[in-house]
Coordinates of N, CA and C in Angstrom, one line a residue:
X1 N 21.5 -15.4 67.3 CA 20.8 -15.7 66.0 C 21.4 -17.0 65.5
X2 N 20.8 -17.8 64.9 CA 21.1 -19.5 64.3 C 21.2 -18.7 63.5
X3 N 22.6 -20.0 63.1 CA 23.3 -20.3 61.8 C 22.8 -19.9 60.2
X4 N 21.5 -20.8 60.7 CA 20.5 -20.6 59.4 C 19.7 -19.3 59.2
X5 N 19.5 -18.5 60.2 CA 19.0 -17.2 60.0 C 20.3 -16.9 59.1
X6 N 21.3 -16.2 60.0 CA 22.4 -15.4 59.4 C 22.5 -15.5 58.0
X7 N 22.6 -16.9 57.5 CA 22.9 -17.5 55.9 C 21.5 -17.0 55.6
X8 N 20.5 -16.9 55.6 CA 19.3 -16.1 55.0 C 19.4 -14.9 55.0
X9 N 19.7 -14.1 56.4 CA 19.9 -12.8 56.2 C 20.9 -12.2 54.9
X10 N 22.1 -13.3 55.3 CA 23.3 -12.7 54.3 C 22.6 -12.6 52.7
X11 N 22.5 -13.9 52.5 CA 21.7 -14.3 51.2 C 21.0 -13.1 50.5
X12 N 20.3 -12.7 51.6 CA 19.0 -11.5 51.1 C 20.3 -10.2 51.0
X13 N 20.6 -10.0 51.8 CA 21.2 -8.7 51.4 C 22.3 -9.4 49.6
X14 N 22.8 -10.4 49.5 CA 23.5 -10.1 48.3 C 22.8 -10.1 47.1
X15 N 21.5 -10.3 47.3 CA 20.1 -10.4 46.4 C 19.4 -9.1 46.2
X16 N 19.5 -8.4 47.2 CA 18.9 -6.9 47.0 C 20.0 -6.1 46.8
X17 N 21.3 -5.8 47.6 CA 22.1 -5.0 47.5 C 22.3 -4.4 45.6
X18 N 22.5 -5.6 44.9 CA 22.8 -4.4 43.5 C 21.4 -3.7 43.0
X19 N 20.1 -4.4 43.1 CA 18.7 -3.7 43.2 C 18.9 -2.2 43.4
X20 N 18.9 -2.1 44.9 CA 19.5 -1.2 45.2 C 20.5 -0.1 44.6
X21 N 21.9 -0.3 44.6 CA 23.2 0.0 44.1 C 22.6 0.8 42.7
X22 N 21.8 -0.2 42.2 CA 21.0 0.2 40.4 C 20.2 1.1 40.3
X23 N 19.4 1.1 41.7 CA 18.0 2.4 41.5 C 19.2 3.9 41.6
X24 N 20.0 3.5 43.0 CA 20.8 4.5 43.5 C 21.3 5.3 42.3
X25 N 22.4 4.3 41.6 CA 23.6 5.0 40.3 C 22.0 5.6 39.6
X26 N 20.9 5.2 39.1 CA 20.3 5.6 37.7 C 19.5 6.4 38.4
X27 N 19.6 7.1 39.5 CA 18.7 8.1 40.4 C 20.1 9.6 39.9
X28 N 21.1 9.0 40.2 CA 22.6 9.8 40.2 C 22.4 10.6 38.8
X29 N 22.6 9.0 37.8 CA 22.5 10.0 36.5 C 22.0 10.6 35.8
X30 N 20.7 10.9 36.3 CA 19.3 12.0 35.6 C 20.7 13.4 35.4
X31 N 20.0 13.6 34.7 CA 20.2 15.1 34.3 C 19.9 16.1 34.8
X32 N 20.8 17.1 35.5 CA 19.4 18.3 36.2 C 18.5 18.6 35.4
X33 N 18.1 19.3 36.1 CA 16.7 20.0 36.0 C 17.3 21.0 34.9
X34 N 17.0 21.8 33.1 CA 17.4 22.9 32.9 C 17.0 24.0 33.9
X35 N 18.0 24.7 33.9 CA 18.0 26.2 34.7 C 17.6 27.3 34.4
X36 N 17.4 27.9 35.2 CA 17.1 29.3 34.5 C 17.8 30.2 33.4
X37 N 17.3 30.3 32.8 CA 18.5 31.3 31.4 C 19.0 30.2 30.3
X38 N 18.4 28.4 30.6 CA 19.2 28.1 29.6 C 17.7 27.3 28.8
X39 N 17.9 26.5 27.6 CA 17.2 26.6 26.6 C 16.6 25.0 27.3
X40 N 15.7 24.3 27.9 CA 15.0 23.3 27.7 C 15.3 22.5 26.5
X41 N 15.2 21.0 27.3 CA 14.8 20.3 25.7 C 14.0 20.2 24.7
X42 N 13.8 20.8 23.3 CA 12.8 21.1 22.7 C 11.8 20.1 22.4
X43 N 12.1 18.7 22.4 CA 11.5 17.4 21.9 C 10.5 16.9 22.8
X44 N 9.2 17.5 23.0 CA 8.8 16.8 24.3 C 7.6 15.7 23.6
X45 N 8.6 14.9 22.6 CA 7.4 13.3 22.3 C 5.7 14.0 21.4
X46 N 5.4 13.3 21.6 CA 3.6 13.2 21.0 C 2.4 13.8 22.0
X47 N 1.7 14.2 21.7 CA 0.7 14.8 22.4 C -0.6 13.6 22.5
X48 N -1.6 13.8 23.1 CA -2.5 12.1 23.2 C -3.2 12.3 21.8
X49 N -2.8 13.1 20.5 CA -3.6 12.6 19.7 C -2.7 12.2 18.4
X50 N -1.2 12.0 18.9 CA -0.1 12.0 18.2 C 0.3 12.9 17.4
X51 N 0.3 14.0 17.9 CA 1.2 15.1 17.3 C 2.0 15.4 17.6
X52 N 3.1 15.7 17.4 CA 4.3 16.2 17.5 C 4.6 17.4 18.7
X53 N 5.4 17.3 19.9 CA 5.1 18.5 20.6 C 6.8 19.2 20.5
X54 N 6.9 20.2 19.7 CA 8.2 20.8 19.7 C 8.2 22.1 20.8
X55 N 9.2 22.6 21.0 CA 9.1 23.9 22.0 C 9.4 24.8 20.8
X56 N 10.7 24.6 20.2 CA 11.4 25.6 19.4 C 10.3 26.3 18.5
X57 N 9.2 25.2 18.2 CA 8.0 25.8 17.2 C 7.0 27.1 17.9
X58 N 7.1 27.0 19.6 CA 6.4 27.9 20.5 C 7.1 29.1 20.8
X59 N 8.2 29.3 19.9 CA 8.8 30.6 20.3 C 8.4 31.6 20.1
X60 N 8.2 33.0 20.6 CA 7.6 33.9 20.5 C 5.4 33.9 21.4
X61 N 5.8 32.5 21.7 CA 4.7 32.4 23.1 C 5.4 32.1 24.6
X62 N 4.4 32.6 25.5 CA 5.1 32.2 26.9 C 4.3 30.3 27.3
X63 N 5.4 29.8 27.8 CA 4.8 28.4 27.5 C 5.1 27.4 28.8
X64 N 4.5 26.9 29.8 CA 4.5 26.8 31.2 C 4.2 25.3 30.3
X65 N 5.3 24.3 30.6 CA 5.5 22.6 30.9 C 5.3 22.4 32.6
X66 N 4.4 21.3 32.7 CA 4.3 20.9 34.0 C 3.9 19.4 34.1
X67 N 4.9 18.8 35.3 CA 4.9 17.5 35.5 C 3.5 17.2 36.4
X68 N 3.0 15.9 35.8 CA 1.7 15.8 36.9 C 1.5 14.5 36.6
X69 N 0.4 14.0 38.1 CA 0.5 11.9 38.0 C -1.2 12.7 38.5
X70 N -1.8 11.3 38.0 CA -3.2 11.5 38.8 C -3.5 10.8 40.1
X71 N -2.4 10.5 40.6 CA -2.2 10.1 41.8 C -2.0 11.4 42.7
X72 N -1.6 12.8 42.1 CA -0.9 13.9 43.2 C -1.9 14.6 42.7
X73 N -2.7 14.7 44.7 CA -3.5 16.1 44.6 C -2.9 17.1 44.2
X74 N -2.3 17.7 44.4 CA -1.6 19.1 44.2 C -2.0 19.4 42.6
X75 N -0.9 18.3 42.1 CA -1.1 18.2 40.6 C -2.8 18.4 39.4
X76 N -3.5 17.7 40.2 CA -5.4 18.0 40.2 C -5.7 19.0 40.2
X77 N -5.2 20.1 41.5 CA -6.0 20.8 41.6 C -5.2 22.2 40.3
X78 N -4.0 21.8 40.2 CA -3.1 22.6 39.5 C -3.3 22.8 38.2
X79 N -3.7 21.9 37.3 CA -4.1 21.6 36.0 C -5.5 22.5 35.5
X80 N -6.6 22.4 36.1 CA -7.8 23.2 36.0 C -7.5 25.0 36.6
X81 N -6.5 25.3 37.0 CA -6.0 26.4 37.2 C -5.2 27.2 35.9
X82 N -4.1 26.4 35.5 CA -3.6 26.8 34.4 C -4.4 26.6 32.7
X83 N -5.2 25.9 33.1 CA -6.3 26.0 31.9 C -6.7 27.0 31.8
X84 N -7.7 27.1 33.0 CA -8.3 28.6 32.7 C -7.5 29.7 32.5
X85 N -6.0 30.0 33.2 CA -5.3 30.6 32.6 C -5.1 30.6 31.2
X86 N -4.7 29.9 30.8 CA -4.7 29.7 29.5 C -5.5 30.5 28.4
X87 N -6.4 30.0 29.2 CA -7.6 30.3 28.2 C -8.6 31.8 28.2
X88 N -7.9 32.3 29.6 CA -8.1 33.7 29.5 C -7.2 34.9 28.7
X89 N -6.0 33.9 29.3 CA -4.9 35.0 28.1 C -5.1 34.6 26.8
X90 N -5.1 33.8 26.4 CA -5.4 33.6 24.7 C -4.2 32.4 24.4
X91 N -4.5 31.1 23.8 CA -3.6 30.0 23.6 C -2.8 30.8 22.2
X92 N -2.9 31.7 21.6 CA -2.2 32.6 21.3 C -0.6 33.2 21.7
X93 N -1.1 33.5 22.7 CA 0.2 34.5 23.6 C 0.1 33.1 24.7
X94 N -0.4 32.2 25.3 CA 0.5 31.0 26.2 C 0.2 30.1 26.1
X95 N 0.7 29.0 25.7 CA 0.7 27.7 25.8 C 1.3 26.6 26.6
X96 N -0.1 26.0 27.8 CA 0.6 24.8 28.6 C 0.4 23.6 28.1
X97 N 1.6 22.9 28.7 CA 1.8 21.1 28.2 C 2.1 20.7 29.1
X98 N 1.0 19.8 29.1 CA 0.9 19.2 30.6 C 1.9 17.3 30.3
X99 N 2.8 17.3 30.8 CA 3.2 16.3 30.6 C 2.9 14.8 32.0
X100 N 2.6 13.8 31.9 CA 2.4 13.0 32.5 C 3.3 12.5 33.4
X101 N 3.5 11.9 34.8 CA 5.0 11.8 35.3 C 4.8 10.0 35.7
X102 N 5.4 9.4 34.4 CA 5.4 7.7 34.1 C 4.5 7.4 34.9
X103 N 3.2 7.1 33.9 CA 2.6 6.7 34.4 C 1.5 5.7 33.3
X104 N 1.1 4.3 33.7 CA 0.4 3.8 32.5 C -0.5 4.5 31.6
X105 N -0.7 4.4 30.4 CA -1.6 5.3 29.7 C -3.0 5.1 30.3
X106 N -3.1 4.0 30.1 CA -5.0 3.6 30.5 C -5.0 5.0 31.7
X107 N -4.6 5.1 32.9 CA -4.3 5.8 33.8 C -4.1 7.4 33.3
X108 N -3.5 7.5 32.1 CA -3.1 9.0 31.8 C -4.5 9.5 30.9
X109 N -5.2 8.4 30.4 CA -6.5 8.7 29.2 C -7.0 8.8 30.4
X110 N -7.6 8.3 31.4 CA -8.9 8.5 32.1 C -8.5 10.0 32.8
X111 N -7.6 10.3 33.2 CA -7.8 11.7 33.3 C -7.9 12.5 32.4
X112 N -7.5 12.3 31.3 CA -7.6 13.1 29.9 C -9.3 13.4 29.8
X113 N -9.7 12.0 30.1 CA -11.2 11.8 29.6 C -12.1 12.8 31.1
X114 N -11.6 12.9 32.2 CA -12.3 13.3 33.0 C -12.4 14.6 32.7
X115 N -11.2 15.5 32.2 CA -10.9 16.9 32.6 C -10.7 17.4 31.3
X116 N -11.8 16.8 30.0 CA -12.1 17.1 28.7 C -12.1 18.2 28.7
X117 N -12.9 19.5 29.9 CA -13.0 20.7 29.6 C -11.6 21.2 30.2
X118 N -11.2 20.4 30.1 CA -9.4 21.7 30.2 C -8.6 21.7 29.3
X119 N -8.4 22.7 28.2 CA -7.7 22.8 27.0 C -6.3 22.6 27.1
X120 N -5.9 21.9 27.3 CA -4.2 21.5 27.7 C -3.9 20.8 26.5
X121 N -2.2 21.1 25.8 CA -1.9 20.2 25.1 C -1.0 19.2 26.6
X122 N -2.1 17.7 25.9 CA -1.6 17.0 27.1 C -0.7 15.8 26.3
X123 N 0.5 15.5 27.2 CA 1.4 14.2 26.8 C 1.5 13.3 27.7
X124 N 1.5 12.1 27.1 CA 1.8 10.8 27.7 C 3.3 10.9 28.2
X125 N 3.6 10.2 29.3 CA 5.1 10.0 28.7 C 5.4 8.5 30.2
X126 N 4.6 7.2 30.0 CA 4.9 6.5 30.4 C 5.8 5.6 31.2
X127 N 6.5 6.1 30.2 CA 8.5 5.0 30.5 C 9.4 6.4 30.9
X128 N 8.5 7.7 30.9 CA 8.9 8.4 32.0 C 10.6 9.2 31.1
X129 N 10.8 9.1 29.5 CA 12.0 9.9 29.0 C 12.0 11.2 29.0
X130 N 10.5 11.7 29.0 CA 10.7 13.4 28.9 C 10.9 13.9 30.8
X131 N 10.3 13.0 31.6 CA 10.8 13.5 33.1 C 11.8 13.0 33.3
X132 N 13.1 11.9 32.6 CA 14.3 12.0 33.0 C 15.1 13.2 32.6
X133 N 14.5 13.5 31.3 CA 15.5 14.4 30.0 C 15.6 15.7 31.0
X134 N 14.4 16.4 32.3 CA 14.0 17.3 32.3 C 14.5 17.2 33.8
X135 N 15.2 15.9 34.7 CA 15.3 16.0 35.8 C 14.2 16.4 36.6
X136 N 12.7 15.5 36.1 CA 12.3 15.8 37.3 C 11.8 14.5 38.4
X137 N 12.2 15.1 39.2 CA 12.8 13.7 40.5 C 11.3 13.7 41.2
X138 N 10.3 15.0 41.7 CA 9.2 14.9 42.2 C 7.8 16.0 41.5
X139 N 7.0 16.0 42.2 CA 5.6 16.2 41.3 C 4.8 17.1 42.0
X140 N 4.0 17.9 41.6 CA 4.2 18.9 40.2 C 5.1 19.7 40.2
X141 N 5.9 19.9 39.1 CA 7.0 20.3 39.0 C 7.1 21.5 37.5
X142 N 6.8 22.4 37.5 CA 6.3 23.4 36.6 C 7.9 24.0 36.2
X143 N 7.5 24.8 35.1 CA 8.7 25.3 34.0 C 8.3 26.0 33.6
X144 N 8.6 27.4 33.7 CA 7.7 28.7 32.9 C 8.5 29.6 31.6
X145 N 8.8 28.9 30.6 CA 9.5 29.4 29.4 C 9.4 30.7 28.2
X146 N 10.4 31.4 28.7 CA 10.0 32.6 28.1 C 10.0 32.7 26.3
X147 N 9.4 34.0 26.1 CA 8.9 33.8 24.5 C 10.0 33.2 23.6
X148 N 11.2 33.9 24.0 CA 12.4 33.4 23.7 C 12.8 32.0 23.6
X149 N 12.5 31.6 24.6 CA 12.3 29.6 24.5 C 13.5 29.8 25.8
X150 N 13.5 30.4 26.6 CA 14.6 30.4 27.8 C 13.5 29.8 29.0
X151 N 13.8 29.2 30.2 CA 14.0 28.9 31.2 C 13.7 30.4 31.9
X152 N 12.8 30.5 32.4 CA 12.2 32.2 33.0 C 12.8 31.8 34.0
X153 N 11.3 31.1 34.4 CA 11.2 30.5 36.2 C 10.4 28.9 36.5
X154 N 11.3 28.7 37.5 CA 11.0 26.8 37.9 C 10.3 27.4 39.4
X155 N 9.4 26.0 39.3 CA 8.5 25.5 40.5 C 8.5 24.2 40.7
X156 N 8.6 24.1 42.1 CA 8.4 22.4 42.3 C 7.1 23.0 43.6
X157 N 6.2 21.6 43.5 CA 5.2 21.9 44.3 C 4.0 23.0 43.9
X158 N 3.3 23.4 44.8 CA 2.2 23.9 44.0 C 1.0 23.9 45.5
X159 N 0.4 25.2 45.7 CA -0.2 25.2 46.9 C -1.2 26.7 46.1
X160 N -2.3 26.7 46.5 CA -3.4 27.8 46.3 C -2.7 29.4 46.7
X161 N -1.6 29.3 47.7 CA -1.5 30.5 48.5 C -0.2 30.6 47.8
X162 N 0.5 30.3 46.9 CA 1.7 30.2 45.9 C 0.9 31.0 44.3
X163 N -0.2 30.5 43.9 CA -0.5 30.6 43.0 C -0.7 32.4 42.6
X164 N -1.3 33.5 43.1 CA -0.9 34.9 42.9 C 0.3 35.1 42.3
X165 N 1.4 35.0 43.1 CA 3.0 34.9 42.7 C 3.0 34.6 41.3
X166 N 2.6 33.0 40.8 CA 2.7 32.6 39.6 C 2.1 33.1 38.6
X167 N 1.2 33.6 39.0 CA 0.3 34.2 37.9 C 1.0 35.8 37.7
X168 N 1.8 36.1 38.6 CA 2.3 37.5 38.8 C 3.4 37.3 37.6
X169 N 4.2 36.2 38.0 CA 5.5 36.2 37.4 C 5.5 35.5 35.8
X170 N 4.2 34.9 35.2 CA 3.8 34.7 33.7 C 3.4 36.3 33.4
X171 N 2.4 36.6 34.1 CA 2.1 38.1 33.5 C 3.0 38.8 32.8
X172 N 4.1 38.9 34.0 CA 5.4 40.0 33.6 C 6.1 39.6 32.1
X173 N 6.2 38.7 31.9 CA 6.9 37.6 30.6 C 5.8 38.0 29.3
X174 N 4.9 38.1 29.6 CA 3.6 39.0 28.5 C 3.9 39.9 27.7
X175 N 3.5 39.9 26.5 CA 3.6 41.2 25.7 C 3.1 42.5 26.1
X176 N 2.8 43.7 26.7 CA 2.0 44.8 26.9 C 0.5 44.3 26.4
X177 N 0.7 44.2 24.8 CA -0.7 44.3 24.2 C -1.4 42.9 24.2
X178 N -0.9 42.0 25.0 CA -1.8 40.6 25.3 C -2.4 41.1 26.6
X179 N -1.9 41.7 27.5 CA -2.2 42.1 28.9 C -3.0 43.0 28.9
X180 N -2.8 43.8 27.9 CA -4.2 44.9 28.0 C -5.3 44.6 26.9
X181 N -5.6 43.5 26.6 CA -6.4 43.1 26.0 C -8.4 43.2 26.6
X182 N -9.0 43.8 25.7 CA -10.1 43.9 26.5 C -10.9 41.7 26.6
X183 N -11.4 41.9 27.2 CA -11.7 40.5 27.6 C -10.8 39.4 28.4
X184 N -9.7 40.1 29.3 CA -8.5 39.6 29.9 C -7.3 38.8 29.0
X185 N -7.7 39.2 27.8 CA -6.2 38.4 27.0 C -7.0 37.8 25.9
X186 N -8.1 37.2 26.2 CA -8.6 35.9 24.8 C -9.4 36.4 24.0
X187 N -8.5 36.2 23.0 CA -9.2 37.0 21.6 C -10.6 36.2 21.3
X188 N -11.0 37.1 20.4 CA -12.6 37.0 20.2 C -12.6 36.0 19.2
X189 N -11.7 35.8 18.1 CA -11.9 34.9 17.2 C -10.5 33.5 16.9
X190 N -10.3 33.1 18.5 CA -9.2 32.3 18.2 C -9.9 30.7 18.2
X191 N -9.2 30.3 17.4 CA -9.2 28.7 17.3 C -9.1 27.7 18.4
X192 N -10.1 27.2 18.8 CA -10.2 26.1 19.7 C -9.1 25.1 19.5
X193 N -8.2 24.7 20.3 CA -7.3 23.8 20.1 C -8.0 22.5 20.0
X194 N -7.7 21.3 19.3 CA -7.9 19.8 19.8 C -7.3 19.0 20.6
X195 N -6.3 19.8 20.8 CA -5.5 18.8 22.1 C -6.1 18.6 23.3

């Protein structure tokens, strides 16, 4: 190898190496993931019509947070699933917040705008603070929070032949009298969300 390669090669590595070194350490210091049994961050930013999204305010609902990009199938097909959940148990007794996983807005509205008929309170979250706060490293990445405001049960990933399970394991977290509700959960005179 000439002289002058080597002095380029070297060059490039002392040019990328802290790039690197930087993604590495700020990959290190995320925060886990909260665990099961312990209390999530309650602050999860503004919803797309700027409202306020607290958890602590949802206590006494079961409340499923889930990371999603409109880049990940999985995440697509995941979102119009938990809606209609949603919406069969009653936004009453569960409420999902679909949080965005840094991604430009223009990019987080046009999904907003495609998938108008899915009742989700949905969040932007761009510069990506609520998926650091929440450790989450990959996508879709679900959190199923009990009425209590506890950490029930975590999911990462998301496949059709998974989905029974999950719907098994929200059920159980249910009051009796939401579950035996005639009409599968959704009351006859509840309030359309605007989110």
């Amino acid at each position: 190898m000439s002289r002058c390669l080597q002095a380029l090669m070297l060059t490039l590595c002392v040019l990328i190496a802290p790039t690197v070194l930087a993604a590495e350490k700020q990959e290190k210091e995320l925060p886990p993931s909260p665990g099961t049994g312990t209390s999530p961050p309650p602050d999860l930013g503004k919803d797309r019509n700027g409202n306020p999204v607290d958890l602590s305010r949802l206590k006494g609902k079961v409340v499923i947070v889930t990371f999603w990009a409109s880049w990940c199938g999985p995440c697509r097909k995941e979102l119009p699933v938990l809606g209609h959940f949603q919406k069969v148990v009653g936004r009453d007794a569960l409420e999902v917040i679909a949080v965005n996983h840094k991604e430009d807005r223009r990019d987080f509205i046009n999904v907003v705008r495609a998938n108008r008929n899915i009742d989700l309170t949905w969040v932007p979250d761009s510069q990506g603070k609520l998926n650091d706060a929440w450790g989450v490293r990959s996508i879709p990445r679900m959190f199923i929070i009990d009425r209590e405001g506890h950490i029930a049960l975590r999911h990462i990933g998301y496949s059709e032949e998974s989905l029974p399970g999950i719907i098994d394991e929200i059920l159980s977290l249910l009051p009796e009298e939401v579950k035996s509700r005639p009409g599968g959960g959704q009351q006859p005179n509840s309030a359309k969300s605007s989110r």
